[in-house]
Structures are given as structure tokens and as C-alpha cells.
CSV table of C-alpha atoms in Angstrom, one decimal:
chain,number,residue,atom,x,y,z
A,743,MET,CA,25.7,-1.5,4.4
A,744,THR,CA,28.1,-0.1,1.7
A,745,SER,CA,28.9,3.4,0.7
A,746,SER,CA,27.2,3.0,-2.7
A,747,PRO,CA,24.8,5.7,-3.9
A,748,ALA,CA,21.1,5.4,-2.9
A,749,ARG,CA,18.0,5.2,-5.0
A,750,VAL,CA,14.5,5.8,-3.6
A,751,LEU,CA,12.0,3.3,-5.1
A,752,THR,CA,8.6,4.1,-6.3
A,753,GLU,CA,5.7,1.8,-5.1
A,754,ASP,CA,5.8,-0.1,-8.4
A,755,GLU,CA,9.5,-0.6,-8.0
A,756,LEU,CA,9.1,-1.8,-4.5
A,757,ASP,CA,6.8,-4.5,-5.9
A,758,VAL,CA,9.3,-5.5,-8.5
A,759,LEU,CA,12.0,-5.7,-5.8
A,760,GLU,CA,9.8,-8.1,-3.8
A,761,LEU,CA,9.3,-10.2,-7.0
A,762,VAL,CA,13.1,-10.4,-7.5
A,763,LEU,CA,13.9,-11.2,-3.9
A,764,GLY,CA,11.2,-13.9,-4.0
A,765,GLY,CA,12.5,-15.5,-7.1
A,766,ALA,CA,9.7,-14.5,-9.5
A,767,ILE,CA,11.9,-12.6,-11.9
A,768,PRO,CA,15.6,-12.9,-12.3
A,769,ARG,CA,16.8,-9.2,-12.3
A,770,LEU,CA,15.8,-5.7,-11.6
A,771,PRO,CA,15.0,-3.9,-14.8
A,772,PHE,CA,15.5,-0.4,-13.4
A,773,ALA,CA,18.7,-0.4,-11.3
A,774,GLU,CA,22.3,-1.1,-12.2
A,775,GLY,CA,24.8,-1.6,-9.3
A,776,PRO,CA,26.4,-0.8,-7.2
A,777,VAL,CA,23.5,1.0,-5.6
A,778,THR,CA,21.5,0.9,-2.3
A,779,LEU,CA,17.7,0.7,-2.8
A,780,THR,CA,15.6,2.4,-0.2
A,781,ASP,CA,11.9,3.1,0.4
A,782,THR,CA,10.5,6.7,0.7
A,783,GLU,CA,11.4,6.6,4.4
A,784,ASN,CA,15.1,6.2,3.4
A,785,THR,CA,15.1,2.7,4.9
A,786,PRO,CA,17.8,0.6,3.1
A,787,LEU,CA,16.0,-2.5,1.6
A,788,ALA,CA,18.6,-4.1,-0.7
A,789,GLU,CA,22.0,-3.8,-2.2
A,790,VAL,CA,22.5,-4.2,-6.0
A,791,GLY,CA,26.0,-5.4,-6.9
A,792,ALA,CA,28.0,-4.4,-9.9
A,793,ASP,CA,27.0,-7.7,-11.5
A,794,GLY,CA,23.3,-6.9,-11.0
A,795,SER,CA,22.9,-9.3,-8.1
A,796,VAL,CA,20.4,-8.2,-5.4
A,797,SER,CA,20.9,-8.8,-1.7
A,798,PRO,CA,18.3,-8.0,0.9
A,799,VAL,CA,19.1,-5.6,3.8
A,800,LYS,CA,15.9,-4.9,5.5
A,801,PRO,CA,12.4,-6.3,5.1
A,802,ILE,CA,10.0,-4.4,2.8
A,803,ALA,CA,7.4,-2.7,5.0
A,804,THR,CA,4.0,-4.3,5.0
A,805,ALA,CA,0.5,-3.2,5.9
A,806,LEU,CA,-2.8,-4.6,7.1
A,807,GLY,CA,-5.2,-6.7,5.0
A,808,PRO,CA,-5.3,-10.3,3.8
A,809,GLN,CA,-3.1,-9.4,0.7
A,810,TRP,CA,-0.2,-8.9,3.2
A,811,ASP,CA,-0.8,-12.1,5.1
A,812,GLU,CA,2.6,-13.9,5.0
A,813,ARG,CA,0.8,-17.3,4.9
A,814,LEU,CA,-0.7,-16.3,1.5
A,815,ARG,CA,1.9,-13.8,0.1
A,816,ALA,CA,4.6,-16.4,-0.1
A,817,PRO,CA,7.8,-16.0,-2.2
A,818,ALA,CA,7.5,-17.4,-5.7
A,819,ARG,CA,10.3,-19.9,-5.1
A,820,ASP,CA,8.5,-21.3,-2.1
A,821,VAL,CA,5.2,-21.7,-4.0
A,822,ARG,CA,6.9,-23.1,-7.0
A,823,ALA,CA,8.6,-25.8,-4.9
A,824,ASP,CA,5.4,-26.8,-3.2
A,825,VAL,CA,2.8,-27.1,-6.0
A,826,ALA,CA,2.1,-30.3,-7.9
A,827,PRO,CA,2.9,-30.9,-11.6
A,828,GLY,CA,0.1,-29.8,-13.9
A,829,THR,CA,-0.9,-26.8,-11.8
A,830,THR,CA,-3.2,-24.2,-13.3
A,831,ALA,CA,-2.9,-20.6,-12.4
A,832,VAL,CA,-6.2,-18.5,-12.4
A,833,TRP,CA,-5.8,-14.8,-12.8
A,834,VAL,CA,-8.0,-13.1,-10.2
A,835,SER,CA,-7.6,-9.4,-11.2
A,836,GLU,CA,-11.4,-8.8,-11.0
A,837,VAL,CA,-14.0,-9.9,-8.5
A,838,PRO,CA,-15.1,-13.3,-9.8
A,839,THR,CA,-18.7,-13.5,-11.1
A,840,THR,CA,-20.8,-16.6,-10.6
A,841,GLU,CA,-20.0,-17.4,-14.2
A,842,ASP,CA,-16.3,-16.9,-13.5
A,843,ALA,CA,-16.5,-19.4,-10.6
A,844,ALA,CA,-18.1,-22.0,-12.8
A,845,ALA,CA,-15.5,-21.5,-15.5
A,846,THR,CA,-12.6,-21.7,-13.0
A,847,ALA,CA,-14.0,-25.0,-11.8
A,848,ARG,CA,-14.1,-26.3,-15.4
A,849,ALA,CA,-10.5,-25.1,-16.1
A,850,ALA,CA,-9.1,-26.8,-13.0
A,851,THR,CA,-9.0,-30.3,-14.5
A,852,ARG,CA,-5.7,-31.6,-13.1
A,853,GLY,CA,-3.0,-30.6,-10.6
A,854,ASP,CA,-3.2,-27.9,-8.0
A,855,VAL,CA,-4.9,-24.5,-8.6
A,856,LEU,CA,-3.2,-21.2,-7.9
A,857,LEU,CA,-5.6,-18.2,-7.6
A,858,LEU,CA,-3.1,-15.4,-8.3
A,859,VAL,CA,-4.2,-12.0,-7.1
A,860,PRO,CA,-2.3,-9.0,-8.5
A,861,ALA,CA,-2.2,-6.9,-5.3
A,862,SER,CA,-1.9,-3.2,-6.1
A,863,ARG,CA,-0.9,-0.9,-3.2
A,864,HIS,CA,-3.6,1.6,-4.1
A,865,THR,CA,-7.3,1.3,-4.7
A,866,ALA,CA,-8.9,3.4,-7.4
A,867,PRO,CA,-12.1,5.1,-6.3
A,868,GLY,CA,-15.1,2.9,-7.0
A,869,THR,CA,-13.1,-0.3,-7.5
A,870,VAL,CA,-12.4,-3.3,-5.4
A,871,GLY,CA,-8.8,-3.2,-4.1
A,872,ALA,CA,-6.3,-5.9,-3.2
A,873,ALA,CA,-7.9,-6.7,0.1
A,874,GLY,CA,-11.3,-7.3,-1.4
A,875,LEU,CA,-9.9,-9.3,-4.3
A,876,THR,CA,-8.0,-11.5,-1.9
A,877,ARG,CA,-11.1,-12.1,0.2
A,878,ALA,CA,-13.1,-12.9,-3.0
A,879,ALA,CA,-10.3,-15.3,-4.1
A,880,LEU,CA,-10.5,-17.0,-0.7
A,881,ALA,CA,-14.2,-17.5,-1.2
A,882,LEU,CA,-13.7,-18.7,-4.7
A,883,ALA,CA,-11.2,-21.3,-3.4
A,884,ALA,CA,-14.0,-23.1,-1.7
A,885,GLU,CA,-16.0,-23.3,-4.9
A,886,VAL,CA,-13.4,-25.2,-7.0
A,887,PRO,CA,-14.3,-28.9,-6.6
A,888,GLY,CA,-12.1,-31.7,-7.7
A,889,ALA,CA,-8.7,-30.0,-7.5
A,890,PRO,CA,-6.2,-31.6,-5.2
A,891,ARG,CA,-5.5,-28.2,-3.6
A,892,VAL,CA,-6.5,-24.6,-4.2
A,893,VAL,CA,-4.0,-22.0,-3.1
A,894,VAL,CA,-4.7,-18.2,-3.0
A,895,VAL,CA,-1.5,-16.2,-3.7
A,896,PRO,CA,-1.6,-12.4,-3.6
A,897,TYR,CA,1.6,-11.3,-5.3
A,898,PRO,CA,3.2,-7.8,-5.7
A,899,ARG,CA,1.6,-6.4,-8.8
A,900,GLY,CA,4.2,-3.9,-9.8
A,901,SER,CA,3.7,-3.0,-13.5
A,902,THR,CA,2.5,-6.4,-14.7
A,903,THR,CA,1.0,-6.2,-18.1
A,904,PRO,CA,-2.7,-7.1,-18.5
A,905,ALA,CA,-3.8,-10.7,-18.9
A,906,SER,CA,-5.4,-11.3,-22.2
A,907,SER,CA,-5.6,-15.0,-23.1
A,908,ALA,CA,-7.6,-17.9,-21.6
A,909,LEU,CA,-6.1,-21.3,-20.9
A,910,ALA,CA,-2.8,-20.1,-22.4
A,911,PRO,CA,0.3,-22.2,-21.7
A,912,ALA,CA,2.5,-20.6,-19.1
A,913,ARG,CA,6.0,-19.5,-20.4
A,914,PRO,CA,8.1,-22.7,-20.1
A,915,ASP,CA,11.1,-20.9,-18.6
A,916,PRO,CA,10.8,-18.1,-16.0
A,917,GLU,CA,14.1,-16.7,-17.3
A,918,ALA,CA,12.7,-16.3,-20.8
A,919,ALA,CA,11.0,-13.0,-20.1
A,920,THR,CA,12.4,-10.1,-22.1
A,921,PRO,CA,15.0,-8.3,-19.9
A,922,GLY,CA,13.8,-5.0,-18.6
A,923,ALA,CA,10.2,-5.7,-19.8
A,924,ALA,CA,7.3,-5.8,-17.3
A,925,PRO,CA,6.5,-9.4,-16.5
A,926,THR,CA,3.5,-10.8,-18.2
A,927,PRO,CA,0.8,-12.8,-16.4
A,928,SER,CA,2.3,-15.9,-18.1
A,929,ASP,CA,5.7,-15.0,-16.7
A,930,ILE,CA,4.2,-14.7,-13.2
A,931,ALA,CA,2.2,-17.9,-13.5
A,932,THR,CA,5.3,-19.9,-14.5
A,933,ALA,CA,7.4,-18.3,-11.7
A,934,TYR,CA,4.9,-19.5,-9.2
A,935,GLY,CA,5.0,-23.0,-10.6
A,936,ALA,CA,1.9,-23.2,-12.9
A,937,GLU,CA,1.9,-24.9,-16.3
A,938,ARG,CA,-1.3,-23.3,-17.5
A,939,LEU,CA,-2.8,-19.8,-17.1
A,940,PHE,CA,-6.6,-19.3,-17.1
A,941,VAL,CA,-8.1,-15.8,-17.2
A,942,PRO,CA,-11.8,-16.0,-16.2
A,943,ALA,CA,-12.7,-12.6,-17.7
A,944,ASP,CA,-11.8,-14.0,-21.1
A,945,ASP,CA,-14.4,-16.8,-20.8
A,946,ARG,CA,-17.4,-14.6,-19.9
A,947,SER,CA,-20.5,-14.8,-22.0
A,948,PRO,CA,-21.7,-11.8,-24.0
A,949,GLU,CA,-24.7,-11.5,-21.5
A,950,ALA,CA,-22.3,-11.3,-18.6
A,951,ARG,CA,-20.1,-8.8,-20.3
A,952,ALA,CA,-23.1,-6.6,-21.1
A,953,ALA,CA,-24.4,-6.8,-17.5
A,954,LEU,CA,-21.0,-5.8,-16.1
A,955,ALA,CA,-20.6,-2.9,-18.6
A,956,ALA,CA,-24.1,-1.6,-17.5
A,957,LEU,CA,-23.3,-1.6,-13.8
A,958,PRO,CA,-21.7,1.9,-13.6
A,959,ASP,CA,-24.8,3.5,-15.1
A,960,ALA,CA,-27.3,1.6,-13.0
A,961,HIS,CA,-28.0,4.5,-10.6
A,962,ALA,CA,-28.5,7.0,-13.4
A,963,ARG,CA,-30.9,4.7,-15.2
A,964,ALA,CA,-32.9,4.2,-11.9
A,965,VAL,CA,-33.1,8.0,-11.3
A,966,SER,CA,-34.1,8.5,-14.9
A,967,ALA,CA,-37.0,6.0,-14.5
A,968,LEU,CA,-38.2,7.7,-11.3
A,969,TYR,CA,-38.0,11.4,-12.2
A,970,PRO,CA,-38.9,13.7,-15.1
A,971,ALA,CA,-35.7,14.6,-17.1
A,972,ALA,CA,-35.2,18.1,-15.5
A,973,ALA,CA,-35.7,16.7,-12.0
A,974,ALA,CA,-33.4,13.7,-12.7
A,975,ARG,CA,-30.6,16.1,-13.7
A,976,GLU,CA,-30.9,17.9,-10.4
A,977,VAL,CA,-30.8,14.6,-8.4
A,978,GLU,CA,-27.8,13.5,-10.3
A,979,ARG,CA,-26.0,16.8,-9.9
A,980,ALA,CA,-26.6,16.8,-6.1
A,981,ALA,CA,-25.4,13.2,-5.8
A,982,ALA,CA,-22.2,14.0,-7.8
A,983,ALA,CA,-21.4,17.1,-5.7
A,984,GLY,CA,-22.3,15.8,-2.3
A,985,HIS,CA,-19.7,14.9,0.3
A,986,GLY,CA,-19.5,14.7,4.0
A,987,GLN,CA,-17.3,16.6,6.4
A,988,GLY,CA,-13.6,16.1,5.7
A,989,THR,CA,-11.2,14.7,8.3
A,990,VAL,CA,-7.5,15.2,9.1
A,991,VAL,CA,-5.9,12.4,11.1
A,992,PHE,CA,-2.5,13.8,12.3
A,993,PHE,CA,0.0,11.4,13.8
A,994,THR,CA,3.0,12.6,15.8
A,995,GLY,CA,5.7,10.7,17.5
A,996,LEU,CA,9.4,9.9,17.6
A,997,SER,CA,11.2,8.3,14.7
A,998,GLY,CA,10.6,4.6,14.9
A,999,SER,CA,7.5,5.0,17.1
A,1000,GLY,CA,5.3,3.2,14.5
A,1001,LYS,CA,3.4,6.3,13.4
A,1002,SER,CA,4.1,5.7,9.7
A,1003,THR,CA,3.2,2.1,10.0
A,1004,VAL,CA,-0.1,2.8,11.6
A,1005,ALA,CA,-0.8,5.7,9.2
A,1006,ARG,CA,-0.2,3.5,6.2
A,1007,ALA,CA,-2.4,0.7,7.6
A,1008,LEU,CA,-5.1,3.2,8.4
A,1009,ALA,CA,-5.0,4.8,4.9
A,1010,ALA,CA,-5.0,1.3,3.2
A,1011,GLU,CA,-8.0,0.2,5.3
A,1012,LEU,CA,-9.9,3.4,4.4
A,1013,ASP,CA,-9.0,2.9,0.8
A,1014,ASP,CA,-10.3,-0.7,0.9
A,1015,ASP,CA,-13.6,0.6,2.4
A,1016,GLY,CA,-13.9,3.0,-0.6
A,1017,MET,CA,-13.2,6.1,1.5
A,1018,GLY,CA,-10.2,7.3,-0.5
A,1019,ALA,CA,-7.7,8.5,2.1
A,1020,THR,CA,-4.7,10.7,1.1
A,1021,LEU,CA,-1.5,9.7,2.9
A,1022,LEU,CA,1.0,12.5,3.7
A,1023,ASP,CA,3.9,10.6,5.3
A,1024,GLY,CA,6.7,12.7,6.7
A,1025,ASP,CA,9.7,11.2,4.8
A,1026,ALA,CA,7.8,10.9,1.6
A,1027,VAL,CA,6.6,14.5,1.8
A,1028,ARG,CA,10.2,15.7,2.2
A,1029,HIS,CA,11.1,14.2,-1.1
A,1030,HIS,CA,8.5,16.4,-2.9
A,1031,LEU,CA,6.6,19.1,-1.0
A,1032,SER,CA,9.4,20.1,1.3
A,1033,LYS,CA,12.5,19.1,-0.8
A,1034,GLY,CA,15.4,21.4,0.1
A,1035,LEU,CA,14.3,22.1,3.7
A,1036,GLY,CA,16.8,21.4,6.4
A,1037,PHE,CA,16.2,19.9,9.9
A,1038,ASP,CA,16.6,23.0,12.0
A,1039,ARG,CA,13.6,24.1,14.0
A,1040,GLU,CA,12.4,26.7,11.5
A,1041,SER,CA,12.6,24.2,8.6
A,1042,ARG,CA,10.8,21.5,10.6
A,1043,GLU,CA,8.0,23.9,11.5
A,1044,THR,CA,7.7,24.9,7.8
A,1045,ASN,CA,7.6,21.2,6.8
A,1046,VAL,CA,4.8,20.5,9.3
A,1047,GLU,CA,2.8,23.6,8.3
A,1048,ARG,CA,3.0,22.6,4.6
A,1049,ILE,CA,1.7,19.2,5.4
A,1050,GLY,CA,-1.1,20.7,7.5
A,1051,TYR,CA,-2.0,23.1,4.7
A,1052,VAL,CA,-2.3,20.3,2.1
A,1053,ALA,CA,-4.2,18.1,4.5
A,1054,SER,CA,-6.7,20.9,5.2
A,1055,LEU,CA,-7.3,21.3,1.4
A,1056,VAL,CA,-8.0,17.6,1.1
A,1057,ALA,CA,-10.4,17.8,4.0
A,1058,LYS,CA,-12.0,21.0,2.9
A,1059,HIS,CA,-13.5,19.1,-0.1
A,1060,GLY,CA,-14.7,16.2,2.0
A,1061,GLY,CA,-11.7,14.0,1.8
A,1062,ILE,CA,-9.7,12.2,4.5
A,1063,ALA,CA,-6.1,13.2,5.0
A,1064,VAL,CA,-3.7,11.0,7.0
A,1065,ALA,CA,-0.5,12.7,8.0
A,1066,ALA,CA,2.5,11.2,9.8
A,1067,PRO,CA,5.4,13.6,10.4
A,1068,ILE,CA,7.4,13.6,13.6
A,1069,ALA,CA,6.0,17.1,14.3
A,1070,PRO,CA,8.0,17.6,17.5
A,1071,PHE,CA,6.8,21.1,18.5
A,1072,ALA,CA,3.5,22.0,20.0
A,1073,ALA,CA,3.3,25.3,18.1
A,1074,GLY,CA,3.5,23.5,14.7
A,1075,ARG,CA,0.8,21.0,15.7
A,1076,ALA,CA,-1.4,23.8,16.9
A,1077,LYS,CA,-1.1,25.5,13.4
A,1078,VAL,CA,-2.1,22.3,11.7
A,1079,ARG,CA,-5.2,21.9,14.0
A,1080,ALA,CA,-6.2,25.5,13.3
A,1081,LEU,CA,-5.8,25.0,9.5
A,1082,ALA,CA,-8.1,21.9,9.6
A,1083,GLU,CA,-10.7,23.6,11.8
A,1084,GLU,CA,-10.7,26.7,9.5
A,1085,ALA,CA,-11.4,24.3,6.6
A,1086,GLY,CA,-14.4,23.0,8.5
A,1087,ALA,CA,-12.8,19.6,9.0
A,1088,ARG,CA,-12.7,17.2,11.9
A,1089,PHE,CA,-9.2,17.0,13.4
A,1090,LEU,CA,-7.7,14.1,15.3
A,1091,LEU,CA,-4.3,14.4,16.9
A,1092,VAL,CA,-2.9,10.9,17.5
A,1093,HIS,CA,0.3,10.8,19.7
A,1094,ILE,CA,2.2,7.6,19.1
A,1095,SER,CA,3.8,7.5,22.5
A,1096,THR,CA,6.2,4.5,22.1
A,1097,PRO,CA,9.1,5.0,24.5
A,1098,LEU,CA,12.5,6.3,23.2
A,1099,GLU,CA,14.3,3.1,24.1
A,1100,VAL,CA,11.9,1.0,22.0
A,1101,CYS,CA,12.1,3.4,19.1
A,1102,GLU,CA,15.9,3.2,19.2
A,1103,ALA,CA,15.9,-0.6,19.4
A,1104,ARG,CA,13.6,-0.7,16.3
A,1105,ASP,CA,15.7,1.8,14.3
A,1106,ARG,CA,15.7,0.4,10.7
A,1107,LYS,CA,17.7,3.2,9.3
A,1108,GLY,CA,20.5,3.4,11.9
A,1109,LEU,CA,19.7,7.1,12.6
A,1110,TYR,CA,19.7,6.9,16.4
A,1111,ALA,CA,23.2,5.4,16.4
A,1112,LYS,CA,24.4,8.2,14.0
A,1113,ALA,CA,22.7,10.8,16.2
A,1114,ARG,CA,24.4,9.5,19.4
A,1115,ALA,CA,27.7,9.5,17.6
A,1116,GLY,CA,27.2,13.2,16.7
A,1117,GLU,CA,26.8,12.5,13.0
A,1118,ILE,CA,23.3,13.9,12.8
A,1119,PRO,CA,22.6,17.2,14.5
A,1120,ASP,CA,19.2,18.3,15.7
A,1121,PHE,CA,17.9,14.7,15.9
A,1122,THR,CA,14.5,14.6,17.7
A,1123,GLY,CA,14.7,12.7,21.0
A,1124,ILE,CA,18.5,12.8,21.1
A,1125,SER,CA,19.9,16.3,20.3
A,1126,SER,CA,16.6,18.1,19.7
A,1127,PRO,CA,13.6,18.1,21.9
A,1128,TYR,CA,10.2,16.4,21.4
A,1129,GLU,CA,7.4,18.4,23.1
A,1130,THR,CA,5.0,15.7,24.3
A,1131,PRO,CA,1.4,16.7,23.2
A,1132,THR,CA,-0.9,17.7,26.1
A,1133,ASP,CA,-3.8,18.0,23.7
A,1134,ALA,CA,-3.7,14.7,21.9
A,1135,ASP,CA,-7.1,13.2,21.1
A,1136,LEU,CA,-5.7,9.7,21.2
A,1137,VAL,CA,-2.5,8.3,22.7
A,1138,ILE,CA,-1.2,4.9,21.5
A,1139,ASP,CA,2.0,3.1,22.5
A,1140,THR,CA,2.8,0.6,19.7
A,1141,SER,CA,5.1,-1.4,22.0
A,1142,GLU,CA,1.8,-2.4,23.8
A,1143,VAL,CA,-0.8,-2.1,21.0
A,1144,SER,CA,-0.7,-4.0,17.7
A,1145,VAL,CA,-1.0,-2.1,14.4
A,1146,GLU,CA,-4.4,-3.7,13.8
A,1147,ASP,CA,-5.7,-2.6,17.2
A,1148,ALA,CA,-4.2,0.9,16.8
A,1149,VAL,CA,-6.1,1.3,13.5
A,1150,LYS,CA,-9.3,0.2,15.2
A,1151,GLN,CA,-8.8,2.8,18.0
A,1152,VAL,CA,-8.2,5.6,15.4
A,1153,ARG,CA,-11.2,4.7,13.4
A,1154,ALA,CA,-13.4,4.6,16.5
A,1155,ALA,CA,-12.2,8.0,17.5
A,1156,VAL,CA,-12.8,9.8,14.2
């Protein structure tokens, strides 16, 4: 690590960093060195030199889901070196229709086929997210006859511009992209080794386009056909306003225990299931909701109470809030529970009980070493106490339980 200034990356910027480190694009369009790039947990990920060169420091955090499977999400340089000449890239940014599958098979006339899935970190309500798109692409791969090989590659979406041309030639040189501009689908296709780019959505028939456009209003049309106009309005109003009981899932544990990793994976899986979870991670919240607070006991309690208040508002309106601060003190956790219950929400306290020595060995940020050297005062587990919960609804030790199994346990307990 150097003493260069730090820059906290947004989620889109994290994707762009992954593209640069994987050899998909030549330079970062948003950072001039020297600077240290970190995620919202202040974990140093890369160093940018004065010449713009980027050197990795720590791996970028991943989550659950097929879009994060390292066997699929390979660096561009590795995919490019492995594919055959004449490879066609197919842009799978929407769930392929039956017509799309047939068009893809027609387009794959020579060479390998890359099914490129732009994997966004968030799923908009009512849409199929990166995990679903990746599963759909894996199914599509089995429906492309004749190609020597069909490879599904979810790639970090970042701020890629929309694809708009079918069977377009990929850009002949990955370095030819405009510096600082968002990479186009053609840029990405070339970076991963393709010579042609096919966008199935551009090849759809007018009938398919009309049927897809009509889908969002299918429920309203069915209601209108079943009820008189006034009654239909009441049914639609009730459907729009209805929601179930909200939930607050509140993780607590030492730094490095794995609570943020499990919380992110839980939120991503809930998003993928269309349940729209709101993630309130401890470090990320401090950048916004609790900016300016210190780390003395009073400031920590204030930070936890603010997180609990926002979580209760989300849950009050039927949403799911997933929070993951350290929350070292029993009194603060009790306040959060009370806020959730006052809002009429379910509350689940999850203690990530990973032992201190394991947390310290995992330390990606070097905080424990600094705390033991006296450079960080009031550090939980070293110079400040952690009050082990006696009222936890679920206790998970991530040194013994995988992230996937931890998420399953939490979902079963909610």
C-alpha cells in the first residue's frame, strides 16, 4: 500500500475497475493517479499510478448467484485467448424469447458463440436480474446447434451503452474505444474475442415486439374483462396498494466476521426473487447517513439507531431491510428491535459469531494490525468491547458455514 489519496468507488465504477483489471478496456476513465481505489467498506482494491496504470491490491468482493461463478465470469483476456477465430458474440441483455433462440442459432454460423450477459449489481422491480439472465443464457446455450462451442460469459456491466445493431462487426481493436467513454457492446464483444456482435432483440418480428409490449398490462386487461369498470378500478387499486408485513434482518458481528458478505448475498438473492431488499451496510451508511460521526460509544450508538430507524421505515411499508453494522452494544441493538416492532415489522437479529482470531486473519483492510499498534482507538474486539448478543434469533459462524448456507439459514428463519 502507498500513502496516495483514496477514492471510494461507486458500484458502476467497481464494474469498470473489474473490466480494466480483466483486460476488457485499457484505462480507467474516472481516476487519475496516484490514487488508491477502495470499495464502500474502505477495502483497498487497486492502486492507480501517475501514468494511469492500475495494479490490483485486493480482490473485488463477490456475491452469490451464477453471474458471480468464476467459471463463467472469466477475465476478458482469458476468454479472448481461448475462443476460436470467427467467434460471434450474442448480447443477452433480455430474457431470450423462443424467437430469439431461433435467431441466435441462425446467427451462429461459424466459430464459437459467446453469450455475453451484462450483469448489473441491482435488479429493478419487476425485471429479471443478472442471476436470472445468466440462467436463461445457460439454457439458451443448449439450444444453439452447430456451433463448435457455446460459452456463457456474465461480465461486469458498469455503464455500458445499450446495444442497438444486429450482426454488427465488432470493433477491430479493443484500444479503439473513445478514451473516457462508456464501452459499447461492440467494444465489449471485441475485448472478449468476438469478431461479430448479434443482438437478438433487434431481430424480433413485429408480432413478438407487440406481444412483449403488451405483457405489463396483461393483468389490467384480464381484470377489465372480468369486472364492470367501477369494480375493476377497486380491484386494481387494492392490488397496487397491497403489501405484506415488512421485515428487518439485522446482522451484528465483529469486523471481518462475514456479516457484510452474508448481508450482500442475502439482499442480492432477495432482489433476484423479486422481493426488492434494501441493503444498509455499516461502512456504506457511514459515508452518507452517518457522515461526520466518530467511533466513540455515543457516535456508534447514534449510527446504529439511525440505521434502525431507516430500516423500520422500509419495513413499515412492507419492504425488507437488511442491515449489517458491527452494532457492538446490546442497548443499541435493543433500540433497533423496538423500532422495527413499533413499525409492525418482523425482526430477525443475526449474530455472525466468527471468532476474533479468524476475523483478524481475514482482515482485508489492515484494521486489526493498526488497532493492535495503537493507531486506531476504540476498535471493537481490541480496544473497545463487543457485547455478545444473548437475544439473537440466529447465530452463524462463517468459519464453519458457507455464505450460501448462511443465506439459506437466514431465509428459513425469516
